Amino acid sequence: MILLPLDRWSLNTANKAFLRLDFFIARKIIRSNKDSNRKGGTKAILNIAIIGISLGLAVMLLAIAIVTGFQREIQAKVVGFGSHLVVTDFNYQDPSKMDPISKNQDFYTEISEMPEVRSIQVYAEKEGIIKTDEEVQGVIVKGLSKDYDWDFFAQNMKSGNALSLSDEVRNDSAVISKSIAQKMQLELNESFFVFFIQNNRSRPRKFTVSGIYETGMSQFDDNVILCDIQHVQKIYGWDEDQVGGMEILLYEFNDLKRLDELFYGRIPAKYNAISINDRHPEIFGWLELQDMNVIIIISLMILVSGINMIAALLILILEKTNLIGLLKAFGAQNSSIRNIFLINAAYLIGLGLLGGNILGIGLGLVQQKFGILKLPQESYYLSQVPVNFDWTWILMLNGGTLLLCLLMLQIPSMLVAKISPVRSIKFN
């Protein structure tokens, strides 16, 4: 018999035929694994591996959803009080002293027209003492103008309304927090006095409560009162166009670092651009630590899932020793037989991922809608566990789990090469 060399087309055809055969045999093994009448504990072990992957993925999904939700909510609260970036005047002789700046700046139009910038708003702050007939408390009075974005406080308003501001008429109303209202025993439409000290003189101002808010951020809620900026300007003796600074709100928090560097280079040298991260490093440093917890959880869950699949694959290989011997006797290569078992493993992992997605996303959606798990707001700034799902990292987590588990299964699948056809056919 004369053997003719195979051309490229013949080799491709043969490879495709072997691949189809691998899938055919793998499908037969999968069907045999589903047989409820089979003997031994193989089916139970495979089910345990699937359940392990499902639970592991569900834990990973919920861990990321809760941590990212927590970070997003806290970021929104801190930004709501202070915006993403603040531009102020910097006094080089006395860094603790901030002088007023003019709100008519050349860079105002350029920055406001950037697609990443949501809005620019002016403000001015002054320390004061709020006094009623029964109580006294130190506060920070934040003066706002008509360009102020009230979306954040509107979402957290417990009663009353936000301030209606204009440049022509000064508004004598104020928005206070629920904690201040309770401590000072104030209610809506009730009047109170705030005493300011300027040039060693007491400068009282009378306000009427127009709204009461609550954000859960005690370091802000216990101190901040919102009013018309004209009150603060008059106490300082500033002109109408003089303000304490400019707050820049962005659409996306992820643009903060890049725009912080950009604005710092574009504003005049006498001004200072400060990001919210630099103004509250303790809060954002704490939020960054949560990322490490997620990394540890994901690593442990993938490791546990991989170990479960390794055990399941080894059991499956041992159970199919006779089949491996027969395949080798018919000339099957070790790589082809390994592919058969890896296809089985991928199928089992896929079942586990499906169950994990249903369980993890389902529990997260239930928490989003009903808020079953509560939190002590005084400690965590939130009244319930937040959940934030992003399809990008959900797909990445599923794909990464499948890929890493299959990589971990490469080593135990090499056991196929150690099985002798003669001995395995006799194996019982």
XYZ file of C-alpha atoms in Angstrom:
428
model
C 0.000 0.000 0.000
C 1.339 3.441 -0.966
C 0.876 6.289 1.558
C 0.374 9.655 -0.068
C 1.254 12.851 1.837
C -1.763 14.845 3.047
C -2.198 18.331 1.652
C -3.313 21.342 3.772
C -6.979 20.877 2.834
C -6.891 17.236 3.914
C -5.275 18.141 7.248
C -7.890 20.834 7.953
C -10.653 18.391 7.077
C -9.163 15.772 9.383
C -8.779 18.269 12.236
C -12.400 19.344 11.888
C -13.498 15.709 11.908
C -11.515 14.993 15.078
C -12.949 18.140 16.694
C -16.500 17.055 15.872
C -15.704 13.618 17.293
C -14.383 15.213 20.513
C -17.612 17.164 20.932
C -19.698 14.085 20.161
C -17.952 11.988 22.814
C -18.027 14.890 25.289
C -21.783 15.212 24.738
C -22.216 11.504 25.407
C -20.322 11.836 28.690
C -22.434 14.856 29.658
C -25.598 12.878 29.028
C -24.279 9.980 31.086
C -23.519 12.414 33.925
C -27.183 13.462 33.904
C -28.374 9.862 34.248
C -30.291 9.744 37.519
C -29.973 5.945 37.684
C -26.196 5.839 37.544
C -24.372 4.225 40.436
C -21.751 5.735 42.701
C -21.276 9.242 43.977
C -19.945 10.840 40.798
C -23.179 12.682 40.092
C -23.282 14.027 43.639
C -19.675 15.231 43.364
C -20.385 16.956 40.045
C -23.473 18.613 41.539
C -21.426 19.812 44.502
C -18.883 21.328 42.089
C -21.662 23.126 40.182
C -23.216 24.419 43.412
C -19.789 25.565 44.607
C -19.242 27.598 41.448
C -22.769 29.047 41.687
C -22.302 30.140 45.279
C -18.822 31.481 44.555
C -19.995 33.582 41.614
C -23.030 34.827 43.542
C -20.760 35.955 46.387
C -18.403 37.688 43.920
C -21.276 39.445 42.141
C -22.808 40.655 45.394
C -19.428 41.723 46.795
C -18.667 43.921 43.790
C -22.257 45.208 43.563
C -22.337 46.185 47.234
C -18.861 47.753 47.341
C -19.334 49.732 44.108
C -22.818 50.743 45.245
C -21.433 51.857 48.587
C -18.635 53.825 46.927
C -21.013 55.457 44.454
C -23.487 56.527 47.157
C -20.828 57.961 49.462
C -19.126 59.750 46.559
C -22.463 61.279 45.560
C -23.093 62.513 49.101
C -19.652 64.087 49.530
C -19.752 65.648 46.056
C -23.261 66.930 46.776
C -21.874 69.030 49.605
C -18.669 70.192 47.945
C -18.699 69.419 44.177
C -15.877 67.650 42.328
C -13.480 70.605 42.097
C -13.249 73.937 43.866
C -11.367 77.028 42.629
C -10.373 79.527 45.343
C -7.872 82.286 45.926
C -4.683 81.163 47.675
C -2.980 83.437 50.160
C 0.759 82.581 50.107
C 1.467 84.565 53.284
C -1.281 82.821 55.219
C -2.377 79.521 53.544
C -5.227 79.139 56.035
C -6.798 82.374 54.832
C -8.858 82.401 51.649
C -9.499 85.790 50.076
C -12.498 86.477 47.792
C -12.257 86.071 44.052
C -14.244 87.700 41.286
C -16.886 85.530 39.667
C -16.103 87.189 36.336
C -13.176 85.028 35.245
C -11.706 84.472 31.784
C -11.536 80.704 32.331
C -15.227 80.486 33.331
C -16.574 80.165 29.791
C -13.835 77.772 28.667
C -14.435 75.389 31.580
C -18.228 75.566 31.443
C -18.213 74.552 27.759
C -16.221 71.355 28.360
C -18.338 68.244 27.690
C -17.261 66.642 30.998
C -18.424 69.664 33.040
C -22.001 69.611 34.287
C -22.101 73.086 35.848
C -20.119 75.809 37.640
C -21.561 77.511 40.703
C -20.256 80.190 43.062
C -20.370 80.024 46.847
C -19.113 81.688 50.037
C -18.784 80.248 53.551
C -18.725 81.820 56.992
C -18.611 80.286 60.474
C -21.412 81.262 62.787
C -23.361 80.363 65.899
C -27.010 79.410 65.623
C -29.058 80.381 68.656
C -32.608 79.738 69.757
C -34.291 80.285 73.096
C -33.128 76.872 74.303
C -29.971 75.861 72.398
C -26.708 77.191 70.923
C -24.591 75.463 68.238
C -21.672 76.336 65.985
C -22.377 75.976 62.247
C -20.935 76.692 58.812
C -23.207 78.910 56.773
C -22.795 78.282 53.062
C -24.039 81.083 50.848
C -25.340 80.086 47.414
C -26.311 81.929 44.241
C -29.003 81.412 41.613
C -26.653 79.171 39.590
C -26.586 76.523 42.324
C -27.567 72.957 41.342
C -30.140 71.766 43.902
C -30.547 68.212 42.562
C -28.609 66.599 45.409
C -30.476 68.376 48.196
C -33.812 67.911 46.422
C -33.246 64.143 46.596
C -32.441 64.345 50.312
C -35.064 66.905 51.356
C -37.209 65.589 54.200
C -39.635 68.505 54.298
C -40.028 71.948 52.803
C -38.376 73.281 49.661
C -35.022 74.464 48.342
C -34.177 78.168 48.195
C -35.395 80.348 45.345
C -32.487 82.737 44.707
C -31.958 85.773 42.495
C -29.459 88.595 42.146
C -32.056 91.324 42.661
C -33.804 90.334 45.899
C -32.099 88.837 48.941
C -33.740 85.686 50.311
C -33.941 85.512 54.119
C -34.788 81.798 54.178
C -32.383 78.947 54.968
C -32.196 75.186 54.486
C -31.035 73.286 57.568
C -30.401 69.621 58.320
C -32.712 67.335 60.244
C -30.126 66.879 63.008
C -29.796 70.662 63.496
C -33.581 71.061 63.422
C -33.996 68.405 66.115
C -31.223 69.750 68.325
C -32.353 73.364 68.014
C -36.047 72.384 68.127
C -36.812 74.135 64.851
C -39.632 73.445 62.419
C -40.576 74.654 58.948
C -41.298 78.389 58.631
C -39.843 78.995 62.093
C -37.283 81.802 62.555
C -33.847 81.624 64.181
C -30.740 83.782 64.519
C -27.195 83.086 63.377
C -24.481 85.215 64.989
C -21.354 85.933 62.940
C -18.103 87.443 64.196
C -16.483 89.914 61.781
C -13.843 92.480 62.722
C -14.363 91.591 66.399
C -18.023 92.504 66.152
C -21.136 90.345 66.429
C -23.186 90.401 63.230
C -26.545 88.627 63.764
C -28.748 87.498 60.881
C -32.325 86.280 61.083
C -33.389 83.341 58.902
C -36.591 81.388 58.323
C -36.522 77.615 57.830
C -37.676 76.867 54.285
C -36.447 73.270 54.058
C -35.010 70.422 56.121
C -32.619 67.885 54.574
C -30.927 64.669 55.731
C -28.037 62.954 53.933
C -26.691 60.667 56.662
C -23.227 62.293 56.512
C -23.067 63.467 60.110
C -19.923 65.597 59.641
C -21.922 67.700 57.178
C -25.470 67.370 58.489
C -24.440 68.521 61.974
C -22.793 71.707 60.715
C -23.952 73.007 57.319
C -26.716 75.585 56.787
C -27.560 76.837 53.287
C -28.624 80.431 52.626
C -28.454 83.263 50.086
C -24.868 84.234 49.250
C -25.764 87.922 49.652
C -25.862 87.486 53.443
C -22.286 86.207 53.525
C -21.102 88.889 51.085
C -22.564 91.630 53.252
C -20.969 90.272 56.436
C -17.536 90.135 54.760
C -18.079 93.537 53.124
C -17.572 92.136 49.617
C -18.880 93.517 46.350
C -21.602 91.759 44.366
C -19.122 90.038 42.058
C -16.874 88.788 44.890
C -17.345 85.206 46.071
C -15.496 82.669 48.188
C -14.877 80.297 45.299
C -16.285 78.364 42.371
C -17.528 74.792 42.525
C -17.202 72.648 39.384
C -19.541 69.685 38.987
C -18.674 66.887 36.550
C -20.860 64.275 34.914
C -18.511 61.383 35.730
C -16.402 60.929 38.865
C -13.830 59.001 36.810
C -12.931 62.224 34.952
C -11.912 63.941 38.184
C -8.194 63.123 38.226
C -7.609 64.096 34.601
C -9.590 67.343 34.808
C -8.001 68.266 38.124
C -4.590 68.304 36.446
C -6.017 70.117 33.411
C -7.729 72.878 35.414
C -4.701 73.367 37.653
C -2.647 74.210 34.584
C -5.232 76.515 33.002
C -6.330 78.703 35.907
C -4.168 81.697 36.938
C -1.308 81.023 39.352
C -2.923 83.073 42.110
C -5.859 80.642 42.256
C -5.914 77.142 43.671
C -7.878 74.168 42.258
C -8.694 71.528 44.877
C -10.363 68.187 44.108
C -12.891 66.580 46.420
C -10.378 63.776 47.061
C -7.890 66.264 48.512
C -10.540 68.035 50.561
C -11.742 64.817 52.212
C -8.849 62.327 52.008
C -10.050 60.341 55.037
C -13.361 59.463 53.365
C -11.969 58.570 49.950
C -9.020 56.717 51.477
C -11.507 54.605 53.402
C -13.495 53.925 50.210
C -10.349 52.807 48.367
C -9.687 50.217 51.070
C -12.939 48.510 50.085
C -11.387 47.576 46.720
C -8.846 45.383 48.496
C -11.666 43.499 50.238
C -13.270 42.779 46.872
C -9.980 41.539 45.407
C -9.502 39.152 48.346
C -13.078 37.830 48.078
C -12.830 37.275 44.311
C -9.466 35.528 44.632
C -10.734 33.172 47.331
C -13.967 32.363 45.486
C -12.181 31.609 42.201
C -9.660 29.453 44.063
C -12.448 27.491 45.775
C -14.317 27.091 42.475
C -11.151 25.877 40.766
C -10.433 23.325 43.496
C -14.009 22.024 43.246
C -13.657 21.604 39.497
C -10.260 19.902 39.840
C -11.789 17.345 42.196
C -14.746 16.834 39.868
C -12.508 16.408 36.809
C -10.266 13.886 38.562
C -13.300 11.836 39.609
C -14.643 12.008 36.066
C -11.327 10.861 34.570
C -11.045 7.949 36.989
C -14.615 6.886 36.262
C -14.012 6.986 32.500
C -10.700 5.111 32.588
C -12.074 2.280 30.419
C -13.297 4.796 27.848
C -9.907 6.508 27.802
C -8.228 3.144 27.179
C -10.579 2.347 24.313
C -10.032 5.766 22.723
C -6.269 5.314 22.947
C -6.548 1.809 21.501
C -8.350 3.306 18.489
C -5.519 5.812 18.051
C -6.872 8.897 19.803
C -4.214 11.378 20.893
C -3.807 12.497 24.513
C -4.622 16.093 23.536
C -7.882 14.982 21.939
C -8.926 13.034 25.019
C -7.982 15.968 27.239
C -10.221 18.203 25.133
C -13.127 15.838 25.700
C -12.841 16.191 29.479
C -12.167 19.926 29.322
C -15.354 20.331 27.263
C -17.186 18.473 30.023
C -15.596 20.733 32.616
C -16.557 23.859 30.642
C -20.147 22.606 30.514
C -20.211 22.096 34.294
C -18.642 25.512 34.865
C -21.250 27.045 32.544
C -24.051 25.512 34.613
C -22.444 26.891 37.758
C -22.102 30.361 36.224
C -25.740 30.317 35.119
C -26.902 29.431 38.613
C -24.551 31.982 40.177
C -25.840 34.784 37.958
C -29.455 33.951 38.718
C -28.774 33.791 42.459
C -26.447 36.800 42.750
C -28.300 39.182 40.445
C -31.655 38.035 41.809
C -30.686 38.755 45.423
C -29.194 42.103 44.388
C -32.365 43.172 42.575
C -34.472 42.189 45.586
C -32.258 44.342 47.823
C -32.461 47.236 45.363
C -36.249 47.159 45.279
C -37.147 46.336 48.868
C -34.056 47.340 50.894
C -34.298 44.290 53.152
C -30.781 44.601 54.620
C -30.520 47.727 56.776
C -27.463 49.616 58.025
C -26.891 51.920 61.017
C -26.793 55.268 59.220
C -24.687 56.939 61.898
C -21.847 54.487 61.166
C -22.131 53.787 57.427
C -23.805 57.027 56.184
C -26.491 54.867 54.529
C -29.727 53.437 55.899
C -29.627 50.250 53.773
C -27.123 48.119 51.866
C -26.621 49.704 48.410
C -26.391 47.566 45.264
C -24.971 48.680 41.926
C -24.874 46.328 38.925
C -22.740 47.057 35.876
C -23.025 44.663 32.923
C -19.415 45.282 31.928
C -17.886 43.840 35.084
C -20.589 41.146 35.282
C -19.477 39.830 31.874
C -15.806 40.217 32.834
C -16.370 38.305 36.066
C -18.137 35.454 34.264
C -15.526 35.270 31.521
C -12.642 35.523 33.977
C -14.042 32.778 36.197
C -14.518 30.440 33.224
C -11.037 31.155 31.855
C -9.196 30.810 35.180
C -11.004 27.598 36.093
C -10.143 26.068 32.713
C -6.514 27.115 33.141
C -6.437 25.474 36.560
C -7.847 22.281 35.001
C -4.988 21.954 32.521
C -2.752 20.219 35.061
C -5.196 17.526 36.297
C -6.262 16.848 32.680
C -2.677 15.739 31.989
C -3.502 12.615 34.004
C -4.929 11.252 30.744
C -1.401 10.811 29.364
C -0.486 8.530 32.300
C -3.268 6.032 31.589
C -2.136 2.869 29.754
C -4.571 1.497 27.149
C -3.862 -2.144 28.071
C -4.381 -1.668 31.809
C -7.284 0.780 31.534
C -9.374 -1.551 29.356
C -9.118 -4.140 32.121
C -9.723 -1.531 34.799
C -12.880 -2.083 36.775
